[in-house]
Amino acid sequence: MVGVKIDGKIIAQSVKDRVKKAVEELKAQGISPCLATVLIGDNPASATYVRNKHKACEEVGIITKDHKLDADITQSELTKIIDELNADSSVHGILVQLPLPKQLDEFTTTSRISPLKDVDGLTPHNAGLLGMKKAALVACTPSGVMEMFDYHEIDLEGKNVVLINRSNLVGKPLYHLLLEKNATVLTCHSKTKNLTELCQSADIIVTAVGDRNKFKLTSDMIKEGAIVIDVAISRFQDKLVGDADFDDIIQKASFATPVPGGVGPMTVAMLLKNTITAASLSSQIGR
Ligand code: GUN
């Protein structure tokens, strides 16, 4: 059996079309949705991601403000910039691109962002609300993965899901989103024993390791008809690759995402959606 390729570009476009309409409606109410990005240092991958985010905003009519900061900025200088963006009523969403240079603390930085402008869903407030099924702003990659399941009408109820990631950006929020849909979720990580066996028993595998030297998912590690969502992206032998060998996996899986062109475009599309949500939230509280 050859499975269905889940095309992130097509699904992302359908999200963007909806966002574009929402932008027009907000503009008709006098609100011009605006996303501020903060990029620290000169990590080329991060610079590319931020550039793609700006381009996508432009496509749907979201205004962007671009803050490029020196790699050696101090925590207190960064905090001051975040505070200014929090206080700026023309800015609806704030995204600090991760990872941060070593001298900066990720928790101190992300938790400084106003929860109403937290388009990454990383503040303790929004991460906590997600655990209680009340979040308005959810991390973009996990909500993008859920959008992919939705688009293909994949029923998650009672499914055994193996998640290979436990980060705040991917694994933890995705755990809650899948649980909300009544899936049985097992979160795996670098210390998990018998990972291959766990994968072989899973109905759905969501993998986000991002290092082909450490982990590669192949068809012998999945069961017939499994669904494979590959969140990882890294450079390996001069090519952009995910964790899974797509051409091999798709021979056995019922659905799988390619890399590139899978989850990546969804992350950007959900960022646009979160920016619209943040702009609506700000209008509801009169800012
Ligand atoms: N770095 C990699 N993915 C992300 C993301 O979704 N948000 C932020 N802020 N940084 C990232």
XYZ file of C-alpha atoms in Angstrom, residues 23-158:
136
model
C -7.641 40.550 7.990
C -10.045 42.354 5.652
C -12.829 42.141 8.246
C -10.568 43.498 10.979
C -9.397 46.311 8.718
C -13.046 47.219 8.050
C -13.378 47.637 11.837
C -10.336 49.929 11.891
C -7.861 47.313 13.173
C -4.700 46.692 11.131
C -3.256 43.424 12.443
C 0.464 43.730 13.157
C 3.125 41.190 14.089
C 6.438 42.256 15.628
C 9.316 39.819 15.247
C 12.504 39.886 17.295
C 15.553 38.171 15.834
C 18.699 38.094 17.942
C 22.095 37.356 16.412
C 22.960 35.956 13.021
C 21.820 32.319 13.025
C 21.165 31.823 9.270
C 18.333 29.294 9.772
C 16.528 31.640 12.185
C 16.994 34.557 9.771
C 15.410 32.474 6.984
C 12.475 31.465 9.203
C 11.814 35.086 10.185
C 12.059 36.215 6.554
C 9.489 33.566 5.579
C 7.191 34.722 8.364
C 7.387 38.328 7.121
C 6.699 37.247 3.557
C 3.649 35.251 4.631
C 2.325 38.206 6.662
C 2.677 40.413 3.603
C 0.703 37.898 1.493
C -2.328 38.124 3.795
C -2.120 41.845 4.625
C -0.642 41.618 8.126
C 1.745 44.479 8.954
C 5.159 43.482 10.315
C 7.682 45.198 12.529
C 11.157 43.775 12.292
C 13.566 43.980 15.253
C 17.059 42.657 14.542
C 19.212 42.718 17.647
C 22.917 42.129 18.215
C 23.970 38.657 19.335
C 25.480 40.095 22.544
C 22.367 41.952 23.749
C 21.804 41.595 27.508
C 18.707 40.141 29.145
C 17.695 43.532 30.546
C 18.063 45.242 27.143
C 15.890 42.533 25.585
C 13.324 42.817 28.390
C 13.090 46.566 27.727
C 12.360 45.958 24.039
C 9.689 43.357 24.863
C 8.119 45.773 27.371
C 7.984 48.485 24.684
C 6.283 46.084 22.269
C 3.852 45.002 25.010
C 2.926 48.678 25.539
C 2.634 49.503 21.817
C -1.090 49.318 20.978
C -0.354 49.100 17.232
C 1.410 45.724 17.803
C -0.893 42.727 18.254
C 1.536 39.813 18.168
C 5.118 39.438 19.412
C 7.414 36.630 18.273
C 10.931 36.238 19.643
C 12.644 33.768 17.339
C 14.242 30.818 19.142
C 16.842 29.552 19.908
C 18.369 32.466 21.812
C 22.091 33.201 22.264
C 23.561 31.573 25.397
C 23.483 34.644 27.655
C 19.698 34.928 27.309
C 17.222 32.789 29.214
C 14.332 31.397 27.183
C 11.812 31.288 30.034
C 12.636 34.825 31.257
C 12.298 36.085 27.687
C 9.118 34.357 26.528
C 7.287 34.836 29.822
C 7.876 38.596 29.573
C 5.609 38.772 26.503
C 2.035 39.881 27.225
C -0.172 36.736 27.124
C -2.539 38.657 24.817
C 0.289 39.143 22.273
C 1.867 35.723 22.772
C 1.468 34.324 19.235
C 3.810 31.416 20.080
C 1.638 30.274 23.001
C 4.787 30.022 25.117
C 3.907 32.184 28.125
C 3.095 30.297 31.337
C -0.409 31.801 31.096
C -1.198 30.406 27.641
C 0.657 27.115 28.188
C -1.367 26.645 31.393
C -4.657 27.466 29.685
C -3.894 24.851 27.031
C -3.710 22.180 29.721
C -7.199 23.268 30.788
C -8.657 23.305 27.252
C -9.108 27.098 27.407
C -6.246 28.448 25.289
C -6.893 31.038 22.584
C -3.235 31.220 21.532
C -1.560 27.833 21.003
C 1.994 27.110 19.788
C 2.027 27.248 15.980
C 3.640 23.923 15.030
C 1.336 21.788 17.216
C -1.794 23.608 16.046
C -0.540 23.236 12.454
C -0.246 19.465 12.955
C -3.822 19.382 14.299
C -4.985 21.350 11.252
C -3.426 18.647 9.037
C -5.389 15.904 10.840
C -8.540 18.003 10.461
C -8.004 18.640 6.751
C -7.711 14.901 6.053
C -10.566 14.089 8.469
C -8.324 11.806 10.492
C -10.207 10.631 13.567
C -7.914 10.724 16.599
C -10.270 9.185 19.134
C -8.751 6.115 20.787
